[in-house]
Coordinates of C-alpha atoms in Angstrom, one line a residue:
X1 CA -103.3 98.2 32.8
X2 CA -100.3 100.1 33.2
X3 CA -99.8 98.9 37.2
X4 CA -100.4 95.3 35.9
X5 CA -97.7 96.2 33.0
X6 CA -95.6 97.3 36.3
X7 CA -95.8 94.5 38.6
X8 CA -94.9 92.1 35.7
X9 CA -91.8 94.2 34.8
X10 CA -90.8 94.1 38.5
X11 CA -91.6 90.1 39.0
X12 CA -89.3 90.0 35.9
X13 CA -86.0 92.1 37.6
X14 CA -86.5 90.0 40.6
X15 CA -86.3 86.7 38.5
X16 CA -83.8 87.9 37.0
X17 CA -81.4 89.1 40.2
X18 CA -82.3 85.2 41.9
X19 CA -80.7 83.7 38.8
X20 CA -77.7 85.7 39.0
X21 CA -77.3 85.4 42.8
X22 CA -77.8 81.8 42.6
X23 CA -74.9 81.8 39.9
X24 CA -72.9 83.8 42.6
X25 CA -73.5 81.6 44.9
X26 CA -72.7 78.2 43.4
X27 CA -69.3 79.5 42.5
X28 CA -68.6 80.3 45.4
X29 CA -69.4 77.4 47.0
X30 CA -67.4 75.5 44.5
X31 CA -65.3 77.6 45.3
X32 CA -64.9 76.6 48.9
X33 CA -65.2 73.0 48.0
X34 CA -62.4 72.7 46.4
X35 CA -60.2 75.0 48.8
X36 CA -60.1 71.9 51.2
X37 CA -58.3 69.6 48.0
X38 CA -54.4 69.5 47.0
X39 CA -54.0 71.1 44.0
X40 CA -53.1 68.4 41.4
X41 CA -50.5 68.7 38.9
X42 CA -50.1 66.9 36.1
X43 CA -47.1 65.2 35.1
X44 CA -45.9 63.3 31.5
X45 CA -43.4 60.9 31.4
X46 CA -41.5 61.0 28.4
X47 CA -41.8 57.5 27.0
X48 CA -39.2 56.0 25.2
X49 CA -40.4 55.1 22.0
X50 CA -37.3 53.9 20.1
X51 CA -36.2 50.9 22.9
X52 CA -38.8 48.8 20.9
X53 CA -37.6 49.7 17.4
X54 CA -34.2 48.9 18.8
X55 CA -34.8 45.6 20.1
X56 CA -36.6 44.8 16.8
X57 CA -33.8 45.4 14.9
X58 CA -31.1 44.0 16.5
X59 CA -33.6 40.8 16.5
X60 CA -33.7 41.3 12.8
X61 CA -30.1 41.7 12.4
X62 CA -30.0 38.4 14.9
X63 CA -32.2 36.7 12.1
X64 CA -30.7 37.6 9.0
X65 CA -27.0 36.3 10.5
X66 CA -28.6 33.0 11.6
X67 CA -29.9 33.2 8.2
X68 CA -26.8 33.6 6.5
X69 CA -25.2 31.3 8.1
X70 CA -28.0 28.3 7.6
X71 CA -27.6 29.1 3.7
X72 CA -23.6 28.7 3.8
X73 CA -24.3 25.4 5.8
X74 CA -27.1 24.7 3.1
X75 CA -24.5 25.4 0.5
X76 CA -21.8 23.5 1.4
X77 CA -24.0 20.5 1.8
X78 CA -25.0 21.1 -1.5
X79 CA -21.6 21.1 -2.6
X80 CA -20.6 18.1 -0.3
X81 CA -23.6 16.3 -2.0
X82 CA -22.6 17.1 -5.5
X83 CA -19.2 16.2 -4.6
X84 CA -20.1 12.4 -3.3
X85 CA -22.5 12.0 -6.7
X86 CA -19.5 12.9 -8.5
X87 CA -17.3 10.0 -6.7
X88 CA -20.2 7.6 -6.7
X89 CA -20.3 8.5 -10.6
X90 CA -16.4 7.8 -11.0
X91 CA -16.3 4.8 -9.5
X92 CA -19.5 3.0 -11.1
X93 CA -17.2 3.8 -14.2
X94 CA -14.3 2.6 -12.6
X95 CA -16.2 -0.5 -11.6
X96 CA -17.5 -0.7 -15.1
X97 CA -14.2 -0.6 -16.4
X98 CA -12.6 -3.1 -14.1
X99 CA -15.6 -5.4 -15.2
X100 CA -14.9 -4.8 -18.5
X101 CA -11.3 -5.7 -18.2
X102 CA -11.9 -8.9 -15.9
X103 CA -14.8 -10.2 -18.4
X104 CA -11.8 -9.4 -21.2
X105 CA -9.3 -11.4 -19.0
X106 CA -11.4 -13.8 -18.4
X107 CA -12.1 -14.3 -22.4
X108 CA -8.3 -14.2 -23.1
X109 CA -7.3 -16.8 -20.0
X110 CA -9.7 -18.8 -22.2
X111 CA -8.0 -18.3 -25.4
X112 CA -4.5 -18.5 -23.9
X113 CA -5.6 -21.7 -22.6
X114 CA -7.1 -22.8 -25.6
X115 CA -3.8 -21.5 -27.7
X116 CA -2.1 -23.6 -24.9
X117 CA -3.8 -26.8 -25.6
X118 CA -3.1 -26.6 -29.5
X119 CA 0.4 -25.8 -28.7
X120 CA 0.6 -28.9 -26.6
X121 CA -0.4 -31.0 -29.3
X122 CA 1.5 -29.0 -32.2
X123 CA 4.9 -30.1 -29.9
X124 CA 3.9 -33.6 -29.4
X125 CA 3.2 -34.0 -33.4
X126 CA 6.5 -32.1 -34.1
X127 CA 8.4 -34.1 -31.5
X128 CA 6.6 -37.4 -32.7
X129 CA 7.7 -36.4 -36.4
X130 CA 11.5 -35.3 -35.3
X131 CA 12.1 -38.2 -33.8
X132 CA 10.8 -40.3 -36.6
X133 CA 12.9 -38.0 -39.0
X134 CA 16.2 -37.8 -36.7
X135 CA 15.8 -41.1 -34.9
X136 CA 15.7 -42.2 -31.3
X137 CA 19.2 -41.8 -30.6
X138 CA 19.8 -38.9 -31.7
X139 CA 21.4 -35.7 -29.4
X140 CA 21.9 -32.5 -30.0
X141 CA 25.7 -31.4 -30.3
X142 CA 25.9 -28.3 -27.5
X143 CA 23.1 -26.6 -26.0
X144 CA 22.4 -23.0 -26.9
X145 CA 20.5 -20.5 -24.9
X146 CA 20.2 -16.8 -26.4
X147 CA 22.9 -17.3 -28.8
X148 CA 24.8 -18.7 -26.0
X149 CA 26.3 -22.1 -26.0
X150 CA 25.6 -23.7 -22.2
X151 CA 27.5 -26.7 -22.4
X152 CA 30.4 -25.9 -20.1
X153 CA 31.0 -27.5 -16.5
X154 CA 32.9 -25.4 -15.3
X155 CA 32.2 -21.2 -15.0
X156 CA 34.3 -18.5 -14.4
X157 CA 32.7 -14.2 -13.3
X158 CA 36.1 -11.9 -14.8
X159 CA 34.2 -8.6 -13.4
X160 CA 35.3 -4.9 -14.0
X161 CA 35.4 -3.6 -10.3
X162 CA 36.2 0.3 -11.1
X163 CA 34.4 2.9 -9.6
X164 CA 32.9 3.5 -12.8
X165 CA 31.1 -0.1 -12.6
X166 CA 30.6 -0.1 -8.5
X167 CA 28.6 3.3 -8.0
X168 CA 27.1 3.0 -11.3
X169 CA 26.2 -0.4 -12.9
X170 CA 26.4 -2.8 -9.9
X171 CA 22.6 -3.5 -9.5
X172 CA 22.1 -4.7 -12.8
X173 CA 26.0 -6.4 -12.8
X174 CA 24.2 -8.1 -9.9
X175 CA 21.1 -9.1 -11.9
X176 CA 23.1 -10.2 -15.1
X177 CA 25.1 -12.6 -12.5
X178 CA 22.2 -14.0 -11.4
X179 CA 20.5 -15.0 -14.6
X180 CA 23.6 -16.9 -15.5
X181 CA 23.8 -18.8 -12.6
X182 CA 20.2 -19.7 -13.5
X183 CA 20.9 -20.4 -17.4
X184 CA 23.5 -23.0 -15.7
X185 CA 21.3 -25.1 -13.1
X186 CA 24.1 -27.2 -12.0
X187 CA 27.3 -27.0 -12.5
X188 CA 30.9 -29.0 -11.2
X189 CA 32.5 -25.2 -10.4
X190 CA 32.2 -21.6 -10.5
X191 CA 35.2 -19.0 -9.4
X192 CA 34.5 -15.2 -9.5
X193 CA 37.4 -13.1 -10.2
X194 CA 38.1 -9.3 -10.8
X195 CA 39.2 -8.1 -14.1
X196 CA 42.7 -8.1 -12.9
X197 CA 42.7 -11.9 -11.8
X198 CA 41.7 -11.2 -7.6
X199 CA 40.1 -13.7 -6.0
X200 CA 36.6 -12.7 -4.2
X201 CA 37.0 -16.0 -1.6
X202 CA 40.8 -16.0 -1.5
X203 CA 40.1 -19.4 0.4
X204 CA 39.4 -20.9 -2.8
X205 CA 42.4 -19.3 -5.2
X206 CA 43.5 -21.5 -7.9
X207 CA 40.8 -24.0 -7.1
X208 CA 37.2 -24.4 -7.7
X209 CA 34.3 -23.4 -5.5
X210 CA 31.6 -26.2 -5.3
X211 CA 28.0 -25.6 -6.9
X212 CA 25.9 -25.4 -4.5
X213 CA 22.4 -23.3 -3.8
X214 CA 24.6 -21.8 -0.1
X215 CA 27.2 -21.1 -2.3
X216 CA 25.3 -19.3 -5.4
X217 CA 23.5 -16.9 -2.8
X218 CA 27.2 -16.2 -0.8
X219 CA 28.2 -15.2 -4.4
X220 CA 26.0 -12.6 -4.6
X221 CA 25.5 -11.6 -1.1
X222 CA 29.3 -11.2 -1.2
X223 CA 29.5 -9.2 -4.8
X224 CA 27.3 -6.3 -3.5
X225 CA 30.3 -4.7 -1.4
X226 CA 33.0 -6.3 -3.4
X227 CA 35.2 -3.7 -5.1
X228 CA 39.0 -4.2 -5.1
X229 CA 41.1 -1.8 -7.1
X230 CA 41.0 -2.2 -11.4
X231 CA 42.7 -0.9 -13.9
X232 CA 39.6 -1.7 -16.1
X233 CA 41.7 -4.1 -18.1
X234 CA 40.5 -7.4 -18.7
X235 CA 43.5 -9.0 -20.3
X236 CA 45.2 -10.0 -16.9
X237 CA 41.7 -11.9 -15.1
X238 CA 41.7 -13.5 -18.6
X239 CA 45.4 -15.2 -19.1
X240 CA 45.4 -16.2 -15.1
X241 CA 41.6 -17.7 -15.7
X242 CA 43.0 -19.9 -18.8
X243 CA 46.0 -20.6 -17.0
X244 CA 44.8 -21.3 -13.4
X245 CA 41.9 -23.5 -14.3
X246 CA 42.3 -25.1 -17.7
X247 CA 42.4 -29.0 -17.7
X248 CA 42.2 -31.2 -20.5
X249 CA 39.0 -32.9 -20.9
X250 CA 37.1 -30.1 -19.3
X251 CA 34.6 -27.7 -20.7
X252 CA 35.1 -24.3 -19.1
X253 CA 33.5 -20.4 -19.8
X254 CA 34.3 -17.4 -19.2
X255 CA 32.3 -14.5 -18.6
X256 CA 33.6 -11.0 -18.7
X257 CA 32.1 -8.4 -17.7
X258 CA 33.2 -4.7 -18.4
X259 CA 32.2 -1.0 -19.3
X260 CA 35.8 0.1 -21.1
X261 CA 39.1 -0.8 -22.1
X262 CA 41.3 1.9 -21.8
X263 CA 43.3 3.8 -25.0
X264 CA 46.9 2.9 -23.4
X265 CA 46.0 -0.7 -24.2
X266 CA 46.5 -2.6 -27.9
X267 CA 43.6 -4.9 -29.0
X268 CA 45.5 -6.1 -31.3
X269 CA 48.3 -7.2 -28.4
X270 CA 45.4 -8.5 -26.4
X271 CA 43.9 -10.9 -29.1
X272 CA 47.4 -12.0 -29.6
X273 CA 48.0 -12.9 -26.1
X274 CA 44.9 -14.7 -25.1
X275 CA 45.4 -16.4 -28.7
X276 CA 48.7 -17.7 -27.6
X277 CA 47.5 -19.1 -24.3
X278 CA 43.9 -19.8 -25.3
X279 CA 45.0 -22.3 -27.7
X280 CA 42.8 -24.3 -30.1
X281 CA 42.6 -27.6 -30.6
X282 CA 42.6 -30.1 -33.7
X283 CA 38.9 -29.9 -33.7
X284 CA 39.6 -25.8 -34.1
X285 CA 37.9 -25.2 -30.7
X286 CA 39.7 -23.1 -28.3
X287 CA 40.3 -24.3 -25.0
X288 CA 37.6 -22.3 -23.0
X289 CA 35.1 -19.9 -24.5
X290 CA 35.1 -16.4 -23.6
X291 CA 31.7 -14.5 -23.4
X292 CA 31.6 -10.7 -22.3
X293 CA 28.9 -8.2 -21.4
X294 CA 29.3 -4.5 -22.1
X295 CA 27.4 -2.0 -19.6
X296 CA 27.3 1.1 -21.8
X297 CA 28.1 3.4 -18.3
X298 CA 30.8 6.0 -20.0
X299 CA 28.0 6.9 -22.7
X300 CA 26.3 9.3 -20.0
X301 CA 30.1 11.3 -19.0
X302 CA 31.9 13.7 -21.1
X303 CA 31.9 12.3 -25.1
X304 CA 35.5 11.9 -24.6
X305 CA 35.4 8.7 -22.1
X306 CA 33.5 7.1 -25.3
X307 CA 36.3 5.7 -26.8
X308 CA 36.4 3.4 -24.1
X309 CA 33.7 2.0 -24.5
X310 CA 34.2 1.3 -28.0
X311 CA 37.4 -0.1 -27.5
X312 CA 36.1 -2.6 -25.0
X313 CA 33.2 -3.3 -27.4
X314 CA 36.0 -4.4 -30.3
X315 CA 37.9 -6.1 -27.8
X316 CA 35.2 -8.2 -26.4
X317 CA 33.7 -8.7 -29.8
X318 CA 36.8 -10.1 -31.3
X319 CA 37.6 -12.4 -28.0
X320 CA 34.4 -14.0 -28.1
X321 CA 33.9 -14.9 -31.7
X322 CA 37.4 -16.0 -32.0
X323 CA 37.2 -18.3 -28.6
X324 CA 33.8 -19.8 -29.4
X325 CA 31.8 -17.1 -27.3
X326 CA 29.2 -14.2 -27.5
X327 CA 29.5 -10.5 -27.2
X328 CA 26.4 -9.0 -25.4
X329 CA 26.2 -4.7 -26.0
X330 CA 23.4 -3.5 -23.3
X331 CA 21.6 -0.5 -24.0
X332 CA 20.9 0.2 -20.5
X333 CA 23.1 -0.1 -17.4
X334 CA 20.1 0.5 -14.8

């Protein structure tokens, strides 16, 4: 029993010593195996983890500024759009106003025309019953225009030529000329004089120039650089007017036209003189009339040139009512 006991015991060391030596062994030829290798090392490459986050974000930064700048463009279309509804807007209601007015024109053209039509017939009753009242052959004894009598043949310009009246009232002296020369469609002669008694066409002195429509416009064409010296006076241009021209038998105006009379001068001497020459006949009518036009120029210099103006304004007013004429005061010399 106990050599049995033995022999197991010893069968058990050996077992035990194979395992082991086996163990040896296989490690050592691992051992050998991998002698014959390279020895590998192992190397880590340091990866660069924020290139991507980078590149994201300037890609977002990319974004948002193309973003931007699509809302500004969205935005001022907006605004551009607003803009053009606000036009189309104003001018519907301009166009609805403009309709408005033309429909309203077009209502009173209507009742202008109609008021035209019972005008028409109102004159030819009231002419019908005047000349049933007055007779056929009646005629009217002078014509009057504006409180102006226009029966003369004959027309004579006195004009103030001072500085005061060149540089300042000569558009509208120019304009008042004019509608004269139209209040008298035809007439058998005009002369145009300065206040002093100068001719304009010295050709023509102490005779008269022909009417004519050539001659009218060289009167005027001629007045806008005509400007010989004055003494803003208009009793000399008056006695060489009445003088020069007068003729029995003919029916002659003059018109004066002035901005002062200066305080050396008497009015009173003045009346006198042109009363004297200007004589009236049986009938009481004097032997031209005298009209005058006062351009109120001093009024906008120093208040002390205003007495001028007033003097020529009593002066003027006294020559035309006493030689069958009409004063005319304008408030404006523009």
């Amino acid at each position: 029993m106990s050599r049995r006991r033995k022999r197991e015991e010893d069968s058990s060391s050996i077992a035990f010593l194979d395992v082991i030596s086996c163990g040896f062994g296989a490690i050592i030829l691992l051992l050998m195996i991998t002698e014959n290798s390279a020895p590998v090392s192992l190397e880590f490459t340091a990866v660069q983890r924020d290139q991507p986050i980078a590149e994201l974000q300037q890609t977002l930064f990319e974004i948002r500024g193309e973003t931007e700048i699509a809302n500004r463009d969205l935005n001022a279309r907006r605004e551009q759009l607003s803009a053009y509804r606000d036009r189309i807007a104003r001018l519907e209601r301009e166009m609805s106003n403009i309709q408005g007015r033309f429909e309203t024109s077009s209502q009173l053209a209507e009742e202008v025309s109609e008021e035209e039509n019972r005008l028409a017939i109102a004159r030819q009753s009231l002419t019908a019953e005047m000349q049933r009242l007055l007779g056929q052959d009646f005629t009217r004894s002078n014509n009057v225009i504006g409180g102006i009598p226009v029966d003369s043949e004959y027309i004579i310009f006195l004009i103030d030529t001072s500085g005061s009246m060149f540089y300042n009232a000569w558009p509208r002296v120019l304009d008042m000329i004019s509608e004269v020369l139209d209040v008298y469609p035809e007439v058998r002669g005009i002369q145009v004089m300065n206040d002093m008694g100068d001719y304009m066409f010295p050709a023509y002195r102490g005779q008269w120039i022909p009417d004519t429509p050539a001659r009218r416009q060289a009167i005027i064409s001629t007045l806008r650089n005509w400007s010989p010296f004055s003494n803003s006076s208009p009793v000399e241009g008056i006695t060489r007017a009445i003088s020069t021209f007068y003729q029995p038998g003919q029916k002659v105006s003059i018109y004066v036209f002035g901005d002062d009379f200066q305080p050396g001068g008497s009015i009173t001497r003045v009346v006198e003189t042109v009363d004297r020459i200007n004589q009236a006949g049986s009938d009481g009518s004097r032997l031209v009339r005298i009209h005058a036009v006062g351009f109120p120029v001093l009024f906008d210099l120093d208040p002390r040139y205003h007495e001028s103006v007033y003097r020529f304004a009593t002066l003027m007013r006294e020559l035309a009512e006493r030689n069958g004429g009409s004063f005319v005061g304008l408030n404006s010399y523009q």
